[in-house]
Short mmCIF file of C-alpha atoms in Angstrom, two decimals:
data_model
loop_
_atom_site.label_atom_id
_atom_site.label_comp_id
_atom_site.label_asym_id
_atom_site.label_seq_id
_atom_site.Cartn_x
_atom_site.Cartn_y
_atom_site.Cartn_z
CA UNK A 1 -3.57 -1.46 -22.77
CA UNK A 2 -5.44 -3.59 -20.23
CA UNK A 3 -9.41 -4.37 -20.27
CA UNK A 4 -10.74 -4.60 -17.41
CA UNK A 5 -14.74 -5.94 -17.39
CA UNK A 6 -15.64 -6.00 -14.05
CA UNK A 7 -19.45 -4.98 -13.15
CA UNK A 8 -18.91 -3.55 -9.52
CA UNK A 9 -18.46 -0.27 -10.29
CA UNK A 10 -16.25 0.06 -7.20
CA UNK A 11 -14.10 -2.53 -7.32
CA UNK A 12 -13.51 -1.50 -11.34
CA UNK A 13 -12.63 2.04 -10.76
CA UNK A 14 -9.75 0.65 -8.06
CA UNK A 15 -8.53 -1.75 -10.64
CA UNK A 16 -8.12 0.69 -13.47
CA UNK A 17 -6.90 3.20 -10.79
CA UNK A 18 -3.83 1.14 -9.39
CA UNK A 19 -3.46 -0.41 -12.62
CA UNK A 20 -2.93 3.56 -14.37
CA UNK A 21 -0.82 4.11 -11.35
CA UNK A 22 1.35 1.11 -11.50
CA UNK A 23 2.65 1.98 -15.08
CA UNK A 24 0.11 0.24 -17.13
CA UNK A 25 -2.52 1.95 -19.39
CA UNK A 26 -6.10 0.26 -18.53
CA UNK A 27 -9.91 0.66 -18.96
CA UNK A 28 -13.04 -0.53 -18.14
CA UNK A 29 -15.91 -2.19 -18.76
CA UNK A 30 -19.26 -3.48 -17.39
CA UNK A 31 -20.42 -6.18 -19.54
CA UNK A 32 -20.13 -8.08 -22.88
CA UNK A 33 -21.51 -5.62 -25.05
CA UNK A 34 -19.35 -2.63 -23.93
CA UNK A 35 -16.36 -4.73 -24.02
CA UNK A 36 -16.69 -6.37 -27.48
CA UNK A 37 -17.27 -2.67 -28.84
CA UNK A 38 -13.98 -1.77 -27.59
CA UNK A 39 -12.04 -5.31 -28.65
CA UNK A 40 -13.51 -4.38 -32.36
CA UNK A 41 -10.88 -1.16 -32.25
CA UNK A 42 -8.37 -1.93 -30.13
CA UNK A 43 -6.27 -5.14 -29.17
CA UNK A 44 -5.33 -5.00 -25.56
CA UNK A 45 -2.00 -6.39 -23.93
CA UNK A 46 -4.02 -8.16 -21.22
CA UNK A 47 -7.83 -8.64 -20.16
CA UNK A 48 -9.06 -9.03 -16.71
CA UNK A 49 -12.19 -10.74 -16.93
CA UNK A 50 -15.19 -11.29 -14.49
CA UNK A 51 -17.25 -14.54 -14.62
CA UNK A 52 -19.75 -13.31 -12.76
CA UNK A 53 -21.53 -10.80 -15.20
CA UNK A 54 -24.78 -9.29 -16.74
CA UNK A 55 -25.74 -11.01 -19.30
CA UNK A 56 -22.70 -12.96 -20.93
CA UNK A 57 -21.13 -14.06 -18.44
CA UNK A 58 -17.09 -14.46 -18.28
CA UNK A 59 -16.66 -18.20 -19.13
CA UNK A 60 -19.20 -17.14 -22.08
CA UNK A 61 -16.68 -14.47 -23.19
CA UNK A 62 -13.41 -16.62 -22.68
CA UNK A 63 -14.51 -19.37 -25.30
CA UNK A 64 -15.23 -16.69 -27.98
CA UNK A 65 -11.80 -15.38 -27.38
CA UNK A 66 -10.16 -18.58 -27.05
CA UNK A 67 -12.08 -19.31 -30.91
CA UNK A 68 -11.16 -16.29 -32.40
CA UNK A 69 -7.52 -15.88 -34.27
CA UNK A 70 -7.34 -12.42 -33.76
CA UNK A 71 -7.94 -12.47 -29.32
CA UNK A 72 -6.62 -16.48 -28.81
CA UNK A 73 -3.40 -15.06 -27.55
CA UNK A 74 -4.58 -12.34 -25.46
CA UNK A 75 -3.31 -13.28 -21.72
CA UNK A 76 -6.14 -13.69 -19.77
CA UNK A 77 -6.76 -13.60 -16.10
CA UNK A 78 -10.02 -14.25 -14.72
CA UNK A 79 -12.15 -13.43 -11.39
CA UNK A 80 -13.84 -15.98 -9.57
CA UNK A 81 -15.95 -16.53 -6.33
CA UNK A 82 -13.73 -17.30 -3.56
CA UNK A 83 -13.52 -21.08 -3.09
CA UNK A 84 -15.33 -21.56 -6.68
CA UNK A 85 -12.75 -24.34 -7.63
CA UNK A 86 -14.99 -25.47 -10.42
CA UNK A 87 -15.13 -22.20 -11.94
CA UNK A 88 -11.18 -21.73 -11.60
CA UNK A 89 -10.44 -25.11 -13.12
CA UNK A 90 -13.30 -24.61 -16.27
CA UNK A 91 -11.00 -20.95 -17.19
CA UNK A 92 -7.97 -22.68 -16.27
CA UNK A 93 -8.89 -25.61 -18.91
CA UNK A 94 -10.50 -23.13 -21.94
CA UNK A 95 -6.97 -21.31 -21.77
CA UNK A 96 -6.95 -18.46 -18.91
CA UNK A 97 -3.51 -17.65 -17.73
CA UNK A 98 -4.14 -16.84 -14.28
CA UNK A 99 -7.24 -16.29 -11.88
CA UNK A 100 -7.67 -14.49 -9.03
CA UNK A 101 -10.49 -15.40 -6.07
CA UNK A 102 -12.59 -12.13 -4.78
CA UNK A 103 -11.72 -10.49 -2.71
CA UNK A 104 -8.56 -10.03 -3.57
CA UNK A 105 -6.07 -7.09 -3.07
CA UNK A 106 -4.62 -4.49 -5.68
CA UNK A 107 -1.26 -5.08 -5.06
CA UNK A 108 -1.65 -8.75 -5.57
CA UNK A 109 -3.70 -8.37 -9.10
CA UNK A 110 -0.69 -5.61 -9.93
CA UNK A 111 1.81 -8.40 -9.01
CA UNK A 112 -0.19 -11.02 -11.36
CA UNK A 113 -0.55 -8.60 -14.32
CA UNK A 114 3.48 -8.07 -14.30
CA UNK A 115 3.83 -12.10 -14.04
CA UNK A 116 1.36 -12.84 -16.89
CA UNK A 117 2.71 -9.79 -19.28
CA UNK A 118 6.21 -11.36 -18.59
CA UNK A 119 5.18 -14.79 -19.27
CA UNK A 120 3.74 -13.96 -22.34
CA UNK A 121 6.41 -11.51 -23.44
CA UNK A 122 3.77 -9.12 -24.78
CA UNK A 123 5.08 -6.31 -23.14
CA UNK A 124 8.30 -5.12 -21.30
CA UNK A 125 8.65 -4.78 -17.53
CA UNK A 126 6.77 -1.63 -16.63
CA UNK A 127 8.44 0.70 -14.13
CA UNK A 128 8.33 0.20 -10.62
CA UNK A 129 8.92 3.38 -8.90
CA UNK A 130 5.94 5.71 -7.46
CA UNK A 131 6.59 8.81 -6.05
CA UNK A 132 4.59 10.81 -4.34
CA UNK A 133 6.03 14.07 -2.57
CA UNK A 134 8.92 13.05 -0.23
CA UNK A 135 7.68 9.07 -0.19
CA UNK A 136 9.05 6.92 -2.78
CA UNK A 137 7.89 3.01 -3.04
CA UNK A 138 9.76 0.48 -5.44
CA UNK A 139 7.95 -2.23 -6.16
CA UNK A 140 11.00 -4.31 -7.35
CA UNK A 141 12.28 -3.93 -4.09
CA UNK A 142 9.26 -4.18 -2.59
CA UNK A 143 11.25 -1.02 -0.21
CA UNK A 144 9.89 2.91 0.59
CA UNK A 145 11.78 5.41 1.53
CA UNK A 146 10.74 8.79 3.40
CA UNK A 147 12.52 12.10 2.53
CA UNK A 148 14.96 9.61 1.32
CA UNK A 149 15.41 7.53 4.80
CA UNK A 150 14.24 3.97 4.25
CA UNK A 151 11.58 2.78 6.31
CA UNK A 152 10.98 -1.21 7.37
CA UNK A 153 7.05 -1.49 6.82
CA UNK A 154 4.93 -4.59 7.40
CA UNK A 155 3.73 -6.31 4.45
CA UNK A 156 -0.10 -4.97 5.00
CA UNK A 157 1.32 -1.33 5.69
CA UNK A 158 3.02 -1.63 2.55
CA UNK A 159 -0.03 -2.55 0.73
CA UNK A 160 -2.13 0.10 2.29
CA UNK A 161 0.59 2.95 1.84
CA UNK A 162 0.64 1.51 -2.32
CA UNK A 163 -3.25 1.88 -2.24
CA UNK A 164 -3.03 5.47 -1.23
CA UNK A 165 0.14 6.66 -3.09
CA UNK A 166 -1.79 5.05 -6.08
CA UNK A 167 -4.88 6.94 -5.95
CA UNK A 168 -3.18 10.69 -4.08
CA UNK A 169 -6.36 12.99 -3.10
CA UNK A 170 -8.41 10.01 -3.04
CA UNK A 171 -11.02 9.56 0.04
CA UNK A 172 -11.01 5.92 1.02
CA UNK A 173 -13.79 4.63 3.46
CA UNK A 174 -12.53 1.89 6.20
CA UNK A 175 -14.49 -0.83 4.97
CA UNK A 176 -13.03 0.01 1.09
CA UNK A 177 -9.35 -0.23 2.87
CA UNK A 178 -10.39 -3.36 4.37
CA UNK A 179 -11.24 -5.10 1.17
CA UNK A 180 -8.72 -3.88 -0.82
CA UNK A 181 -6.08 -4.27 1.68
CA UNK A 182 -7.38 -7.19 3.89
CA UNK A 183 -8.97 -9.01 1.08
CA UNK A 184 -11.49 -10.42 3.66
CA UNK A 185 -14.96 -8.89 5.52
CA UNK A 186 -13.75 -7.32 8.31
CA UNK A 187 -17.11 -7.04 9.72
CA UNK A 188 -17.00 -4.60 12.81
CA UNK A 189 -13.19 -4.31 12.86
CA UNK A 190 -12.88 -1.41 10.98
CA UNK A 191 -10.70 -0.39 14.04
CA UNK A 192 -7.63 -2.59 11.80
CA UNK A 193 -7.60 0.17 9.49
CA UNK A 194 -6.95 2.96 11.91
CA UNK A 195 -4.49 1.13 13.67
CA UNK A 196 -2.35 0.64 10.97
CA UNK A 197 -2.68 4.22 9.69
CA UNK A 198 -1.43 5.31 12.85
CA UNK A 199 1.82 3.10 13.15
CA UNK A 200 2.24 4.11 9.38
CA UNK A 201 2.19 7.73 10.17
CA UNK A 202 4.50 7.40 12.94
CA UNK A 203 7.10 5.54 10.23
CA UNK A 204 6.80 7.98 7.64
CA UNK A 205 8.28 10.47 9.96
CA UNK A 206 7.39 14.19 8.46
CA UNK A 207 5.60 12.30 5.38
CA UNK A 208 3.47 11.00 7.94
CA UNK A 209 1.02 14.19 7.35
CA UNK A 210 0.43 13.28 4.09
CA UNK A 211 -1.95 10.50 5.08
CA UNK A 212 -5.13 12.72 6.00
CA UNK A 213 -7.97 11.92 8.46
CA UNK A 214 -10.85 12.52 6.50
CA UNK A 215 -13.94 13.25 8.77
CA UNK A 216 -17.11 11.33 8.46
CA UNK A 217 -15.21 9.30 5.82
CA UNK A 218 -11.77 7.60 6.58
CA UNK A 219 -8.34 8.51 5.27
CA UNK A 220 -6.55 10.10 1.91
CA UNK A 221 -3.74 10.51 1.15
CA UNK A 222 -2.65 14.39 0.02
CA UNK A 223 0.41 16.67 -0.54
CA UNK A 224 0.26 20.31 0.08
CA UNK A 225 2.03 22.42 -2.86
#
Protein backbone atom coordinates (compact mmCIF):
# COMPACT_ATOMS: atom_id res chain seq x y z
CA UNK A 1 0.00 0.00 0.00
CA UNK A 2 1.11 3.54 -0.84
CA UNK A 3 -0.11 6.90 1.04
CA UNK A 4 -0.38 9.45 -0.82
CA UNK A 5 -1.11 13.09 1.18
CA UNK A 6 -1.31 15.46 -1.33
CA UNK A 7 -3.97 18.45 -0.82
CA UNK A 8 -4.77 19.27 -4.59
CA UNK A 9 -7.48 17.26 -5.03
CA UNK A 10 -6.54 16.94 -8.71
CA UNK A 11 -3.25 16.23 -8.77
CA UNK A 12 -4.09 13.38 -5.81
CA UNK A 13 -6.75 11.60 -7.66
CA UNK A 14 -4.00 11.24 -10.80
CA UNK A 15 -1.46 9.96 -8.40
CA UNK A 16 -3.55 7.28 -6.79
CA UNK A 17 -5.03 6.68 -10.32
CA UNK A 18 -1.68 5.80 -12.23
CA UNK A 19 -0.32 4.53 -9.15
CA UNK A 20 -3.64 1.68 -8.95
CA UNK A 21 -2.96 1.33 -12.59
CA UNK A 22 0.70 0.74 -12.52
CA UNK A 23 0.36 -2.37 -10.20
CA UNK A 24 0.57 -0.73 -6.88
CA UNK A 25 -2.31 -0.48 -4.32
CA UNK A 26 -2.49 3.39 -3.12
CA UNK A 27 -4.68 5.97 -1.28
CA UNK A 28 -5.08 9.27 -0.38
CA UNK A 29 -5.04 11.84 1.81
CA UNK A 30 -5.42 15.63 2.36
CA UNK A 31 -3.73 16.52 5.45
CA UNK A 32 -2.11 15.40 8.76
CA UNK A 33 -5.04 14.43 10.53
CA UNK A 34 -6.57 12.13 7.84
CA UNK A 35 -3.31 10.59 7.26
CA UNK A 36 -2.21 9.78 10.86
CA UNK A 37 -5.82 8.11 11.24
CA UNK A 38 -4.96 5.82 8.56
CA UNK A 39 -0.99 5.18 9.67
CA UNK A 40 -2.71 4.12 13.22
CA UNK A 41 -4.27 0.87 11.16
CA UNK A 42 -2.29 0.27 8.50
CA UNK A 43 1.59 0.37 7.69
CA UNK A 44 2.11 1.38 4.13
CA UNK A 45 5.00 0.14 1.73
CA UNK A 46 5.74 3.74 0.71
CA UNK A 47 4.40 7.41 1.49
CA UNK A 48 4.34 10.23 -0.89
CA UNK A 49 4.34 13.22 1.07
CA UNK A 50 3.52 16.96 0.34
CA UNK A 51 5.39 19.77 2.20
CA UNK A 52 3.21 22.14 1.28
CA UNK A 53 0.02 21.34 3.43
CA UNK A 54 -2.93 22.51 5.69
CA UNK A 55 -2.02 22.67 8.78
CA UNK A 56 1.05 20.27 9.48
CA UNK A 57 2.90 20.70 6.98
CA UNK A 58 5.19 17.81 5.30
CA UNK A 59 8.63 18.52 6.89
CA UNK A 60 6.32 18.61 10.20
CA UNK A 61 5.13 15.07 9.38
CA UNK A 62 8.60 13.62 8.19
CA UNK A 63 10.34 14.25 11.68
CA UNK A 64 7.50 12.44 13.56
CA UNK A 65 8.02 9.56 11.26
CA UNK A 66 11.64 9.71 11.19
CA UNK A 67 11.15 9.57 15.53
CA UNK A 68 8.85 6.94 15.61
CA UNK A 69 10.13 3.03 15.61
CA UNK A 70 7.21 1.79 14.13
CA UNK A 71 7.21 4.47 10.54
CA UNK A 72 11.38 5.27 10.68
CA UNK A 73 11.75 2.84 7.85
CA UNK A 74 8.91 3.72 5.78
CA UNK A 75 10.54 4.95 2.26
CA UNK A 76 9.66 8.27 1.85
CA UNK A 77 9.48 10.53 -1.10
CA UNK A 78 8.58 13.99 -0.77
CA UNK A 79 7.01 16.98 -3.01
CA UNK A 80 8.54 20.18 -3.18
CA UNK A 81 8.19 23.64 -4.97
CA UNK A 82 10.08 23.58 -8.08
CA UNK A 83 13.52 25.13 -7.52
CA UNK A 84 12.88 24.95 -3.52
CA UNK A 85 16.50 23.57 -3.00
CA UNK A 86 16.28 24.37 0.66
CA UNK A 87 13.25 22.45 1.14
CA UNK A 88 14.75 19.37 -0.92
CA UNK A 89 17.98 19.37 1.03
CA UNK A 90 16.01 19.84 4.81
CA UNK A 91 13.84 16.16 3.64
CA UNK A 92 16.85 14.94 2.07
CA UNK A 93 18.85 15.50 5.56
CA UNK A 94 15.74 14.28 8.16
CA UNK A 95 15.84 10.91 6.06
CA UNK A 96 13.50 11.19 2.77
CA UNK A 97 14.49 8.79 0.10
CA UNK A 98 13.67 10.67 -2.86
CA UNK A 99 11.84 14.04 -3.81
CA UNK A 100 10.21 15.07 -6.61
CA UNK A 101 9.83 19.08 -7.76
CA UNK A 102 6.02 20.08 -8.93
CA UNK A 103 5.11 19.78 -11.54
CA UNK A 104 6.17 16.72 -12.22
CA UNK A 105 4.81 13.88 -14.50
CA UNK A 106 3.08 10.45 -13.56
CA UNK A 107 5.24 8.38 -15.31
CA UNK A 108 8.24 9.87 -13.69
CA UNK A 109 6.74 9.56 -9.89
CA UNK A 110 5.70 5.74 -11.17
CA UNK A 111 9.40 5.34 -12.22
CA UNK A 112 10.62 6.77 -8.64
CA UNK A 113 8.16 4.63 -6.59
CA UNK A 114 9.62 1.31 -8.42
CA UNK A 115 13.33 2.75 -7.67
CA UNK A 116 12.65 3.54 -3.97
CA UNK A 117 10.49 0.12 -3.31
CA UNK A 118 13.57 -1.64 -4.91
CA UNK A 119 16.05 0.16 -2.94
CA UNK A 120 14.47 -0.56 0.09
CA UNK A 121 13.54 -4.14 -0.74
CA UNK A 122 10.11 -3.68 0.85
CA UNK A 123 8.36 -5.00 -1.90
CA UNK A 124 8.95 -7.05 -5.15
CA UNK A 125 9.02 -5.59 -8.66
CA UNK A 126 5.42 -4.92 -9.55
CA UNK A 127 4.30 -5.89 -13.05
CA UNK A 128 4.88 -3.88 -15.91
CA UNK A 129 2.47 -4.73 -18.53
CA UNK A 130 -0.92 -2.62 -19.20
CA UNK A 131 -3.25 -3.64 -21.55
CA UNK A 132 -5.87 -2.03 -22.77
CA UNK A 133 -7.95 -3.55 -25.80
CA UNK A 134 -5.54 -4.24 -28.74
CA UNK A 135 -2.64 -1.70 -27.16
CA UNK A 136 -0.25 -3.19 -24.88
CA UNK A 137 2.62 -0.90 -23.08
CA UNK A 138 5.60 -2.54 -21.07
CA UNK A 139 7.07 -0.43 -18.95
CA UNK A 140 10.29 -2.57 -18.59
CA UNK A 141 10.74 -2.10 -22.06
CA UNK A 142 9.60 1.09 -22.04
CA UNK A 143 7.90 -0.52 -25.81
CA UNK A 144 3.85 -0.61 -27.04
CA UNK A 145 2.62 -2.59 -29.32
CA UNK A 146 -0.74 -2.18 -31.46
CA UNK A 147 -2.84 -5.29 -32.35
CA UNK A 148 0.44 -6.81 -31.62
CA UNK A 149 2.67 -4.63 -34.25
CA UNK A 150 5.20 -2.59 -32.30
CA UNK A 151 5.09 0.95 -32.65
CA UNK A 152 8.36 3.51 -32.22
CA UNK A 153 6.70 6.39 -30.04
CA UNK A 154 8.44 9.54 -28.82
CA UNK A 155 9.22 9.69 -25.27
CA UNK A 156 6.24 12.41 -24.55
CA UNK A 157 3.76 10.22 -26.75
CA UNK A 158 4.67 7.47 -24.63
CA UNK A 159 3.92 9.30 -21.55
CA UNK A 160 0.68 10.66 -22.77
CA UNK A 161 -0.55 7.21 -24.29
CA UNK A 162 0.51 5.68 -20.31
CA UNK A 163 -1.67 8.59 -18.88
CA UNK A 164 -4.66 7.51 -20.84
CA UNK A 165 -4.29 3.67 -20.87
CA UNK A 166 -3.96 4.32 -17.02
CA UNK A 167 -7.08 6.04 -16.39
CA UNK A 168 -9.46 4.17 -19.75
CA UNK A 169 -12.94 6.23 -19.94
CA UNK A 170 -11.31 9.02 -18.32
CA UNK A 171 -11.99 12.74 -19.78
CA UNK A 172 -8.74 14.65 -19.63
CA UNK A 173 -8.80 18.51 -20.24
CA UNK A 174 -5.65 19.96 -22.38
CA UNK A 175 -4.27 21.93 -19.75
CA UNK A 176 -4.52 18.56 -17.22
CA UNK A 177 -2.45 16.68 -20.21
CA UNK A 178 -0.11 19.45 -20.21
CA UNK A 179 0.83 19.22 -16.60
CA UNK A 180 0.85 15.79 -16.25
CA UNK A 181 2.59 15.13 -19.40
CA UNK A 182 4.65 18.38 -19.97
CA UNK A 183 5.34 18.94 -16.37
CA UNK A 184 5.51 22.72 -17.17
CA UNK A 185 2.61 25.74 -17.78
CA UNK A 186 1.96 25.56 -21.14
CA UNK A 187 0.19 28.75 -21.05
CA UNK A 188 -1.73 29.24 -24.46
CA UNK A 189 -0.16 26.19 -26.15
CA UNK A 190 -2.66 23.89 -25.46
CA UNK A 191 -2.35 23.31 -29.30
CA UNK A 192 0.93 20.68 -28.00
CA UNK A 193 -1.61 18.43 -26.79
CA UNK A 194 -3.61 18.04 -29.93
CA UNK A 195 -0.74 17.72 -31.96
CA UNK A 196 0.57 14.91 -30.37
CA UNK A 197 -2.80 13.13 -30.11
CA UNK A 198 -2.99 13.29 -33.67
CA UNK A 199 0.52 11.79 -34.65
CA UNK A 200 -0.37 9.20 -31.84
CA UNK A 201 -3.52 8.21 -33.51
CA UNK A 202 -1.99 7.91 -36.78
CA UNK A 203 0.74 5.30 -34.98
CA UNK A 204 -1.68 3.28 -33.28
CA UNK A 205 -3.03 2.30 -36.60
CA UNK A 206 -6.80 0.80 -35.96
CA UNK A 207 -6.16 1.41 -32.04
CA UNK A 208 -5.90 4.83 -33.01
CA UNK A 209 -9.91 5.19 -32.38
CA UNK A 210 -9.56 4.39 -29.06
CA UNK A 211 -8.21 7.82 -28.16
CA UNK A 212 -11.62 9.87 -28.26
CA UNK A 213 -12.15 13.61 -29.00
CA UNK A 214 -14.15 14.64 -26.28
CA UNK A 215 -16.15 17.88 -27.19
CA UNK A 216 -15.99 20.93 -25.07
CA UNK A 217 -13.45 18.94 -23.01
CA UNK A 218 -10.27 17.32 -24.61
CA UNK A 219 -9.51 13.65 -25.14
CA UNK A 220 -10.22 9.98 -23.40
CA UNK A 221 -9.29 7.27 -24.02
CA UNK A 222 -12.23 4.34 -24.56
CA UNK A 223 -12.80 0.80 -25.97
CA UNK A 224 -16.03 -0.21 -27.46
CA UNK A 225 -17.19 -3.86 -26.23
Amino acid sequence: MIFCVEDDAGIRDLMIYTLNASGFRAVGFENAREFYAALADDTPELIMLDIMLPGEDGISILKRLKADARTADIPVIMATAKGNEYDKVIGLDLGADDYLAKPFGMMEMASRVRAVLRRSGRAAEKPQLIRVGGLEMNLGEHSVTADGIRVQLTLKEFELLHTFMTNPGRAFTREQLLSSVWCEDFLGETRTVDVHVGTLRQKLGACGKYIRTVRGVGYRLEVSI
